[in-house]
GROMACS .gro file of C-alpha atoms in nm:
model
  374
    1MET     CA    1  -4.993   1.673  -4.615
    2GLU     CA    2  -4.949   1.519  -4.273
    3LYS     CA    3  -5.274   1.371  -4.143
    4ASP     CA    4  -5.290   1.535  -3.800
    5LEU     CA    5  -5.137   1.882  -3.811
    6GLU     CA    6  -5.269   1.958  -3.462
    7ASN     CA    7  -4.996   1.740  -3.314
    8VAL     CA    8  -4.713   1.867  -3.535
    9THR     CA    9  -4.461   2.093  -3.361
   10MET     CA   10  -4.099   2.203  -3.390
   11MET     CA   11  -4.008   1.888  -3.199
   12THR     CA   12  -4.168   1.672  -3.468
   13TYR     CA   13  -3.907   1.790  -3.713
   14VAL     CA   14  -3.618   1.787  -3.466
   15ARG     CA   15  -3.690   1.417  -3.417
   16GLU     CA   16  -3.712   1.361  -3.794
   17THR     CA   17  -3.382   1.532  -3.869
   18PRO     CA   18  -3.144   1.236  -3.814
   19GLY     CA   19  -3.343   1.021  -4.056
   20GLN     CA   20  -3.344   1.293  -4.320
   21VAL     CA   21  -2.969   1.347  -4.274
   22GLU     CA   22  -2.903   0.976  -4.320
   23LYS     CA   23  -3.120   0.967  -4.631
   24ASN     CA   24  -2.947   1.271  -4.782
   25VAL     CA   25  -2.596   1.148  -4.710
   26ASN     CA   26  -2.679   0.818  -4.879
   27ARG     CA   27  -2.813   0.991  -5.191
   28ARG     CA   28  -2.563   1.277  -5.184
   29LYS     CA   29  -2.442   1.255  -5.544
   30GLU     CA   30  -2.795   1.266  -5.684
   31LEU     CA   31  -2.906   1.535  -5.439
   32VAL     CA   32  -2.633   1.788  -5.516
   33ALA     CA   33  -2.569   1.698  -5.881
   34PRO     CA   34  -2.758   1.999  -6.029
   35LEU     CA   35  -2.555   2.249  -5.825
   36VAL     CA   36  -2.226   2.063  -5.873
   37ASN     CA   37  -2.286   2.060  -6.249
   38GLU     CA   38  -2.359   2.432  -6.243
   39PHE     CA   39  -2.038   2.495  -6.047
   40LEU     CA   40  -1.823   2.284  -6.280
   41ARG     CA   41  -1.984   2.426  -6.594
   42GLY     CA   42  -1.916   2.784  -6.489
   43GLY     CA   43  -1.558   2.732  -6.369
   44TYR     CA   44  -1.629   2.960  -6.075
   45SER     CA   45  -1.358   3.085  -5.839
   46SER     CA   46  -1.583   3.206  -5.556
   47VAL     CA   47  -1.933   3.155  -5.416
   48LEU     CA   48  -2.190   3.405  -5.295
   49VAL     CA   49  -2.480   3.263  -5.092
   50ILE     CA   50  -2.779   3.497  -5.067
   51ALA     CA   51  -3.013   3.401  -4.783
   52CYS     CA   52  -3.189   3.536  -4.475
   53GLY     CA   53  -3.319   3.406  -4.144
   54SER     CA   54  -3.255   3.040  -4.072
   55SER     CA   55  -3.139   2.986  -4.430
   56ALA     CA   56  -2.865   3.243  -4.377
   57ASN     CA   57  -2.772   3.082  -4.046
   58ALA     CA   58  -2.753   2.738  -4.206
   59SER     CA   59  -2.528   2.889  -4.473
   60ARG     CA   60  -2.306   3.043  -4.206
   61CYS     CA   61  -2.287   2.703  -4.040
   62ALA     CA   62  -2.174   2.547  -4.369
   63ALA     CA   63  -1.943   2.824  -4.495
   64PRO     CA   64  -1.626   2.714  -4.307
   65PHE     CA   65  -1.662   2.360  -4.446
   66MET     CA   66  -1.727   2.502  -4.795
   67ARG     CA   67  -1.420   2.725  -4.785
   68LYS     CA   68  -1.202   2.442  -4.658
   69TYR     CA   69  -1.300   2.187  -4.922
   70LEU     CA   70  -1.366   2.411  -5.222
   71GLY     CA   71  -1.053   2.614  -5.151
   72ILE     CA   72  -1.217   2.937  -5.268
   73PRO     CA   73  -1.386   3.236  -5.100
   74VAL     CA   74  -1.741   3.167  -4.983
   75VAL     CA   75  -1.943   3.468  -4.868
   76VAL     CA   76  -2.289   3.470  -4.711
   77THR     CA   77  -2.499   3.784  -4.753
   78THR     CA   78  -2.864   3.870  -4.706
   79PRO     CA   79  -3.110   3.951  -4.987
   80GLY     CA   80  -3.156   4.296  -4.834
   81ALA     CA   81  -2.784   4.370  -4.850
   82PHE     CA   82  -2.766   4.228  -5.203
   83LEU     CA   83  -3.061   4.435  -5.325
   84THR     CA   84  -2.951   4.765  -5.174
   85SER     CA   85  -2.585   4.743  -5.278
   86ASP     CA   86  -2.460   4.877  -5.610
   87PHE     CA   87  -2.198   4.602  -5.615
   88LEU     CA   88  -2.254   4.283  -5.813
   89PRO     CA   89  -1.989   4.008  -5.808
   90GLY     CA   90  -1.818   3.923  -6.134
   91ASP     CA   91  -1.903   3.635  -6.365
   92ASP     CA   92  -1.648   3.416  -6.188
   93THR     CA   93  -1.868   3.407  -5.876
   94LEU     CA   94  -2.141   3.145  -5.844
   95CYS     CA   95  -2.437   3.329  -5.692
   96PHE     CA   96  -2.734   3.140  -5.559
   97VAL     CA   97  -3.036   3.241  -5.356
   98VAL     CA   98  -3.173   3.022  -5.077
   99SER     CA   99  -3.525   3.009  -4.936
  100GLN     CA  100  -3.670   2.698  -4.774
  101SER     CA  101  -4.027   2.795  -4.862
  102GLY     CA  102  -3.943   2.953  -5.196
  103CYS     CA  103  -4.192   3.225  -5.098
  104SER     CA  104  -3.969   3.489  -4.939
  105THR     CA  105  -4.030   3.819  -5.115
  106ASN     CA  106  -3.672   3.944  -5.073
  107SER     CA  107  -3.529   3.618  -5.210
  108LEU     CA  108  -3.750   3.644  -5.516
  109ALA     CA  109  -3.632   4.001  -5.569
  110ALA     CA  110  -3.270   3.884  -5.541
  111LEU     CA  111  -3.329   3.626  -5.814
  112ASP     CA  112  -3.484   3.900  -6.027
  113ARG     CA  113  -3.178   4.119  -5.979
  114LEU     CA  114  -2.948   3.840  -6.095
  115ARG     CA  115  -3.161   3.789  -6.405
  116SER     CA  116  -3.179   4.160  -6.485
  117ALA     CA  117  -2.801   4.174  -6.467
  118GLY     CA  118  -2.774   3.894  -6.722
  119ARG     CA  119  -2.656   3.641  -6.464
  120ARG     CA  120  -2.779   3.289  -6.403
  121ALA     CA  121  -3.048   3.302  -6.135
  122VAL     CA  122  -2.998   2.987  -5.927
  123GLY     CA  123  -3.246   2.913  -5.650
  124ILE     CA  124  -3.200   2.658  -5.370
  125THR     CA  125  -3.525   2.566  -5.196
  126GLY     CA  126  -3.709   2.298  -5.005
  127ASN     CA  127  -4.016   2.343  -5.223
  128LEU     CA  128  -3.989   2.302  -5.599
  129ASP     CA  129  -4.356   2.394  -5.638
  130SER     CA  130  -4.302   2.749  -5.516
  131ASP     CA  131  -4.265   3.100  -5.653
  132PHE     CA  132  -3.899   3.025  -5.722
  133ARG     CA  133  -4.012   2.847  -6.041
  134ASP     CA  134  -4.108   3.178  -6.200
  135HIS     CA  135  -3.798   3.372  -6.093
  136ALA     CA  136  -3.502   3.133  -6.130
  137ASP     CA  137  -3.323   2.978  -6.428
  138LEU     CA  138  -3.231   2.677  -6.217
  139VAL     CA  139  -3.422   2.558  -5.911
  140VAL     CA  140  -3.258   2.295  -5.688
  141ASP     CA  141  -3.430   2.100  -5.409
  142TYR     CA  142  -3.195   2.078  -5.109
  143GLY     CA  143  -3.370   1.780  -4.954
  144VAL     CA  144  -3.550   1.900  -4.642
  145GLY     CA  145  -3.860   1.694  -4.710
  146ILE     CA  146  -4.176   1.822  -4.539
  147GLU     CA  147  -4.167   2.085  -4.267
  148TYR     CA  148  -4.490   2.273  -4.205
  149VAL     CA  149  -4.387   2.463  -3.890
  150GLY     CA  150  -4.252   2.813  -3.950
  151TYR     CA  151  -3.988   2.791  -3.676
  152VAL     CA  152  -3.766   2.574  -3.892
  153THR     CA  153  -3.547   2.304  -3.741
  154LYS     CA  154  -3.503   2.022  -3.990
  155GLY     CA  155  -3.461   2.279  -4.265
  156VAL     CA  156  -3.160   2.443  -4.099
  157THR     CA  157  -2.966   2.122  -4.055
  158THR     CA  158  -3.052   1.978  -4.397
  159LEU     CA  159  -2.959   2.303  -4.573
  160ALA     CA  160  -2.622   2.314  -4.397
  161LEU     CA  161  -2.576   1.949  -4.493
  162PHE     CA  162  -2.669   2.016  -4.856
  163LEU     CA  163  -2.413   2.295  -4.887
  164MET     CA  164  -2.148   2.075  -4.729
  165LEU     CA  165  -2.232   1.783  -4.959
  166PHE     CA  166  -2.218   2.013  -5.261
  167SER     CA  167  -1.872   2.131  -5.159
  168LEU     CA  168  -1.755   1.777  -5.086
  169GLU     CA  169  -1.867   1.640  -5.422
  170ALA     CA  170  -1.740   1.940  -5.618
  171SER     CA  171  -1.403   1.919  -5.444
  172HIS     CA  172  -1.376   1.549  -5.521
  173ASP     CA  173  -1.489   1.589  -5.881
  174THR     CA  174  -1.228   1.859  -5.948
  175GLY     CA  175  -0.954   1.646  -5.796
  176ARG     CA  176  -0.888   1.887  -5.512
  177LEU     CA  177  -0.994   1.621  -5.259
  178SER     CA  178  -0.839   1.274  -5.280
  179ASP     CA  179  -1.040   0.950  -5.263
  180GLU     CA  180  -0.898   0.892  -4.916
  181GLY     CA  181  -0.994   1.238  -4.797
  182TYR     CA  182  -1.340   1.201  -4.948
  183ASP     CA  183  -1.399   0.866  -4.776
  184HIS     CA  184  -1.288   1.013  -4.443
  185VAL     CA  185  -1.542   1.296  -4.460
  186VAL     CA  186  -1.818   1.059  -4.570
  187GLY     CA  187  -1.735   0.841  -4.271
  188GLU     CA  188  -1.774   1.143  -4.042
  189LEU     CA  189  -2.104   1.234  -4.209
  190GLU     CA  190  -2.235   0.885  -4.147
  191LEU     CA  191  -2.186   0.947  -3.772
  192VAL     CA  192  -2.406   1.258  -3.774
  193PRO     CA  193  -2.750   1.094  -3.731
  194GLU     CA  194  -2.650   0.911  -3.414
  195ARG     CA  195  -2.464   1.216  -3.283
  196HIS     CA  196  -2.776   1.423  -3.343
  197ARG     CA  197  -2.984   1.175  -3.142
  198THR     CA  198  -2.726   1.180  -2.863
  199VAL     CA  199  -2.739   1.560  -2.845
  200GLN     CA  200  -3.118   1.547  -2.839
  201ALA     CA  201  -3.112   1.316  -2.535
  202LYS     CA  202  -2.839   1.517  -2.360
  203THR     CA  203  -3.031   1.840  -2.419
  204GLU     CA  204  -3.342   1.695  -2.255
  205GLU     CA  205  -3.129   1.619  -1.948
  206PHE     CA  206  -2.969   1.963  -1.954
  207TYR     CA  207  -3.306   2.137  -1.981
  208SER     CA  208  -3.445   1.946  -1.685
  209ALA     CA  209  -3.134   2.013  -1.476
  210HIS     CA  210  -3.142   2.388  -1.554
  211LEU     CA  211  -3.518   2.433  -1.583
  212LYS     CA  212  -3.545   2.745  -1.366
  213ASP     CA  213  -3.264   2.918  -1.554
  214MET     CA  214  -3.403   2.827  -1.896
  215LEU     CA  215  -3.746   2.961  -1.801
  216SER     CA  216  -3.595   3.282  -1.662
  217ILE     CA  217  -3.404   3.397  -1.971
  218GLU     CA  218  -3.477   3.764  -2.032
  219THR     CA  219  -3.185   3.884  -2.246
  220ASN     CA  220  -2.931   3.644  -2.387
  221TYR     CA  221  -2.620   3.636  -2.602
  222VAL     CA  222  -2.491   3.344  -2.807
  223ILE     CA  223  -2.131   3.364  -2.924
  224GLY     CA  224  -1.880   3.152  -3.115
  225PHE     CA  225  -1.611   3.141  -3.381
  226ASP     CA  226  -1.628   3.007  -3.738
  227GLN     CA  227  -1.899   2.741  -3.777
  228ALA     CA  228  -1.986   2.793  -3.409
  229TYR     CA  229  -2.083   3.149  -3.504
  230GLY     CA  230  -2.336   3.002  -3.747
  231ILE     CA  231  -2.477   2.791  -3.463
  232ALA     CA  232  -2.483   3.102  -3.244
  233CYS     CA  233  -2.681   3.296  -3.505
  234GLU     CA  234  -2.944   3.023  -3.527
  235GLY     CA  235  -2.952   2.977  -3.149
  236ALA     CA  236  -3.018   3.346  -3.092
  237LEU     CA  237  -3.282   3.351  -3.366
  238LYS     CA  238  -3.462   3.048  -3.222
  239PHE     CA  239  -3.477   3.194  -2.871
  240GLY     CA  240  -3.589   3.532  -3.004
  241GLU     CA  241  -3.861   3.416  -3.240
  242THR     CA  242  -4.012   3.153  -3.010
  243MET     CA  243  -3.955   3.271  -2.650
  244LYS     CA  244  -3.996   3.636  -2.756
  245VAL     CA  245  -3.690   3.751  -2.558
  246PRO     CA  246  -3.410   3.981  -2.682
  247SER     CA  247  -3.144   3.746  -2.822
  248PHE     CA  248  -2.817   3.848  -2.984
  249ALA     CA  249  -2.554   3.650  -3.175
  250PHE     CA  250  -2.195   3.768  -3.196
  251GLU     CA  251  -1.870   3.642  -3.334
  252ALA     CA  252  -1.698   3.566  -3.005
  253GLU     CA  253  -1.412   3.818  -3.025
  254GLU     CA  254  -1.647   4.087  -3.150
  255PHE     CA  255  -1.861   4.024  -2.840
  256ASN     CA  256  -1.549   4.095  -2.633
  257HIS     CA  257  -1.511   4.441  -2.788
  258GLY     CA  258  -1.820   4.622  -2.667
  259PRO     CA  259  -2.130   4.404  -2.634
  260ASN     CA  260  -1.972   4.235  -2.330
  261LEU     CA  261  -2.011   4.567  -2.145
  262GLN     CA  262  -2.386   4.502  -2.136
  263LEU     CA  263  -2.335   4.200  -1.911
  264ASN     CA  264  -2.477   4.195  -1.560
  265PRO     CA  265  -2.577   3.912  -1.326
  266SER     CA  266  -2.922   3.882  -1.486
  267ARG     CA  267  -2.798   3.825  -1.844
  268THR     CA  268  -2.762   3.482  -2.006
  269VAL     CA  269  -2.469   3.386  -2.229
  270PHE     CA  270  -2.418   3.070  -2.434
  271VAL     CA  271  -2.064   3.018  -2.565
  272VAL     CA  272  -2.045   2.767  -2.851
  273ASP     CA  273  -1.710   2.588  -2.879
  274ASP     CA  274  -1.583   2.554  -3.239
  275MET     CA  275  -1.347   2.277  -3.121
  276ASN     CA  276  -1.085   2.414  -3.355
  277LEU     CA  277  -0.860   2.722  -3.369
  278GLY     CA  278  -1.099   2.933  -3.161
  279SER     CA  279  -1.158   2.677  -2.889
  280ARG     CA  280  -0.910   2.805  -2.632
  281ARG     CA  281  -1.034   3.163  -2.669
  282ALA     CA  282  -1.396   3.049  -2.643
  283HIS     CA  283  -1.314   2.878  -2.314
  284GLU     CA  284  -1.149   3.198  -2.184
  285LEU     CA  285  -1.455   3.403  -2.276
  286TYR     CA  286  -1.679   3.149  -2.104
  287ASP     CA  287  -1.473   3.182  -1.787
  288ALA     CA  288  -1.484   3.561  -1.818
  289CYS     CA  289  -1.864   3.562  -1.850
  290ARG     CA  290  -1.891   3.338  -1.543
  291CYS     CA  291  -1.716   3.617  -1.350
  292ILE     CA  292  -2.022   3.838  -1.404
  293THR     CA  293  -2.322   3.608  -1.443
  294ASP     CA  294  -2.419   3.268  -1.311
  295HIS     CA  295  -2.619   3.225  -1.630
  296ALA     CA  296  -2.322   3.154  -1.860
  297TYR     CA  297  -2.304   2.819  -2.037
  298LEU     CA  298  -2.054   2.642  -2.261
  299ILE     CA  299  -2.169   2.418  -2.548
  300THR     CA  300  -1.884   2.180  -2.627
  301CYS     CA  301  -1.768   1.832  -2.720
  302ASP     CA  302  -1.471   1.860  -2.483
  303ASP     CA  303  -1.506   1.586  -2.221
  304THR     CA  304  -1.275   1.770  -1.979
  305TYR     CA  305  -1.576   1.990  -1.893
  306GLU     CA  306  -1.786   1.690  -1.790
  307LYS     CA  307  -1.790   1.795  -1.423
  308ASP     CA  308  -1.877   2.158  -1.496
  309ASP     CA  309  -2.252   2.183  -1.437
  310HIS     CA  310  -2.272   2.490  -1.662
  311ALA     CA  311  -2.116   2.306  -1.956
  312PHE     CA  312  -2.323   2.109  -2.202
  313VAL     CA  313  -2.091   1.830  -2.314
  314ALA     CA  314  -2.225   1.659  -2.625
  315ASN     CA  315  -2.056   1.319  -2.564
  316VAL     CA  316  -2.031   1.244  -2.936
  317GLY     CA  317  -1.684   1.089  -2.930
  318LYS     CA  318  -1.374   1.214  -3.108
  319VAL     CA  319  -1.443   1.511  -3.335
  320SER     CA  320  -1.204   1.484  -3.630
  321GLU     CA  321  -1.390   1.729  -3.857
  322PRO     CA  322  -1.522   2.015  -3.639
  323THR     CA  323  -1.670   2.202  -3.935
  324LEU     CA  324  -1.942   1.934  -3.940
  325SER     CA  325  -2.045   2.010  -3.579
  326PRO     CA  326  -2.349   2.227  -3.662
  327LEU     CA  327  -2.517   1.918  -3.803
  328TYR     CA  328  -2.546   1.770  -3.455
  329LEU     CA  329  -2.518   2.068  -3.216
  330LEU     CA  330  -2.808   2.273  -3.353
  331PRO     CA  331  -3.077   2.069  -3.169
  332PHE     CA  332  -2.945   2.201  -2.837
  333PHE     CA  333  -3.098   2.542  -2.908
  334GLN     CA  334  -3.398   2.407  -3.096
  335ILE     CA  335  -3.512   2.181  -2.813
  336ILE     CA  336  -3.463   2.436  -2.536
  337ALA     CA  337  -3.646   2.701  -2.739
  338HIS     CA  338  -3.940   2.467  -2.795
  339HIS     CA  339  -3.971   2.342  -2.438
  340ALA     CA  340  -3.929   2.685  -2.277
  341THR     CA  341  -4.178   2.849  -2.516
  342ASP     CA  342  -4.426   2.572  -2.446
  343ALA     CA  343  -4.385   2.602  -2.069
  344LEU     CA  344  -4.411   2.982  -2.080
  345GLY     CA  345  -4.706   2.982  -2.323
  346ARG     CA  346  -4.539   3.225  -2.563
  347TRP     CA  347  -4.621   3.077  -2.903
  348ASP     CA  348  -4.866   3.354  -2.996
  349ASP     CA  349  -4.732   3.670  -3.154
  350PHE     CA  350  -4.795   4.011  -3.001
  351PRO     CA  351  -5.145   4.124  -3.113
  352LEU     CA  352  -5.017   4.408  -3.332
  353MET     CA  353  -4.787   4.176  -3.528
  354ARG     CA  354  -5.068   4.124  -3.781
  355ASP     CA  355  -5.051   4.495  -3.868
  356TYR     CA  356  -4.672   4.474  -3.892
  357LYS     CA  357  -4.688   4.186  -4.138
  358HIS     CA  358  -4.948   4.371  -4.344
  359CYS     CA  359  -4.721   4.677  -4.371
  360ALA     CA  360  -4.401   4.484  -4.446
  361PRO     CA  361  -4.482   4.133  -4.570
  362SER     CA  362  -4.190   3.889  -4.593
  363LYS     CA  363  -4.371   3.604  -4.772
  364THR     CA  364  -4.598   3.566  -5.072
  365GLU     CA  365  -4.949   3.426  -5.034
  366LYS     CA  366  -4.823   3.082  -5.135
  367ILE     CA  367  -4.662   3.040  -4.793
  368LYS     CA  368  -5.003   2.931  -4.661
  369ASP     CA  369  -4.975   2.618  -4.874
  370VAL     CA  370  -4.609   2.552  -4.797
  371MET     CA  371  -4.613   2.614  -4.420
  372PRO     CA  372  -4.976   2.604  -4.300
  373LEU     CA  373  -4.860   2.612  -3.936
  374LEU     CA  374  -4.663   2.937  -3.978
   0.00000   0.00000   0.00000
């Protein structure tokens, strides 16, 4: 356990993330081998990821990369949806349950459902010494390392990375991805740590430049396409759970078909650029939101927006594999959420939240050992 937990915050783990990413990329074959072996052994033709909260958002961030390199359907669902649906995918679908702590009650129930149906119960977690041990047939450590703060940051990025590395290695092992293609992606992955640090520094500048706006967020929307939607989901969650403000994530076109009617000059909107097929439309929606509110922002790697003071331009160089972008764009929302919550003094939950958690617990008692700062 870390020596001085009093000084450990979300930012501690944001700062640690690039080092953990570099470590995991370097040991990628060893890290993902158990899940790759499971995938190859089963000859699966689709993947179902069962996760909630930040684990679900990390999975949504990784899903476009997974679909592209595995060449098969990859679906992300929540344990609640999985447990309350009569439908169970066929034996040709690799199903695995994700929980960073390994203590989420709904994730444990999802593993139990897989077992009761005679399916392999595969658990992906950041804590091998967790309740997952008693509910899964195979437990895989995804390589987050230590993260004691409940508002996960390092865990989101490292889980997305793990799922991408799994897909990369499985694609290469099956011959779907050539040696040349594999080396290209690895080269892009090796750029992630420095890109993450660059985004950290740029976010600090952005926060200072827009301090009044960031401290005045009351209701906000985060929108994007494809992997940018995964970033949007995590961005909205981070603002909601830390700053305690209503925060909503939408697939960008879905936002344009109803939720956009809620906009007024007081609302905040963050548009995340996927830098791929949805980029042009994302830019149009950003411009449209600026017509209504001065609190609309674009998160992008497109240098042509450098002079737009409402655009956060990551300055990470040429992006040749945009599906990797969550690995270095996520800290934008993590850092702003931390700084604004700190400045506003909103870390404490509403007093009645203790009663809520007693009525509908989401974690087992073991969470106190896994995340003592939760």
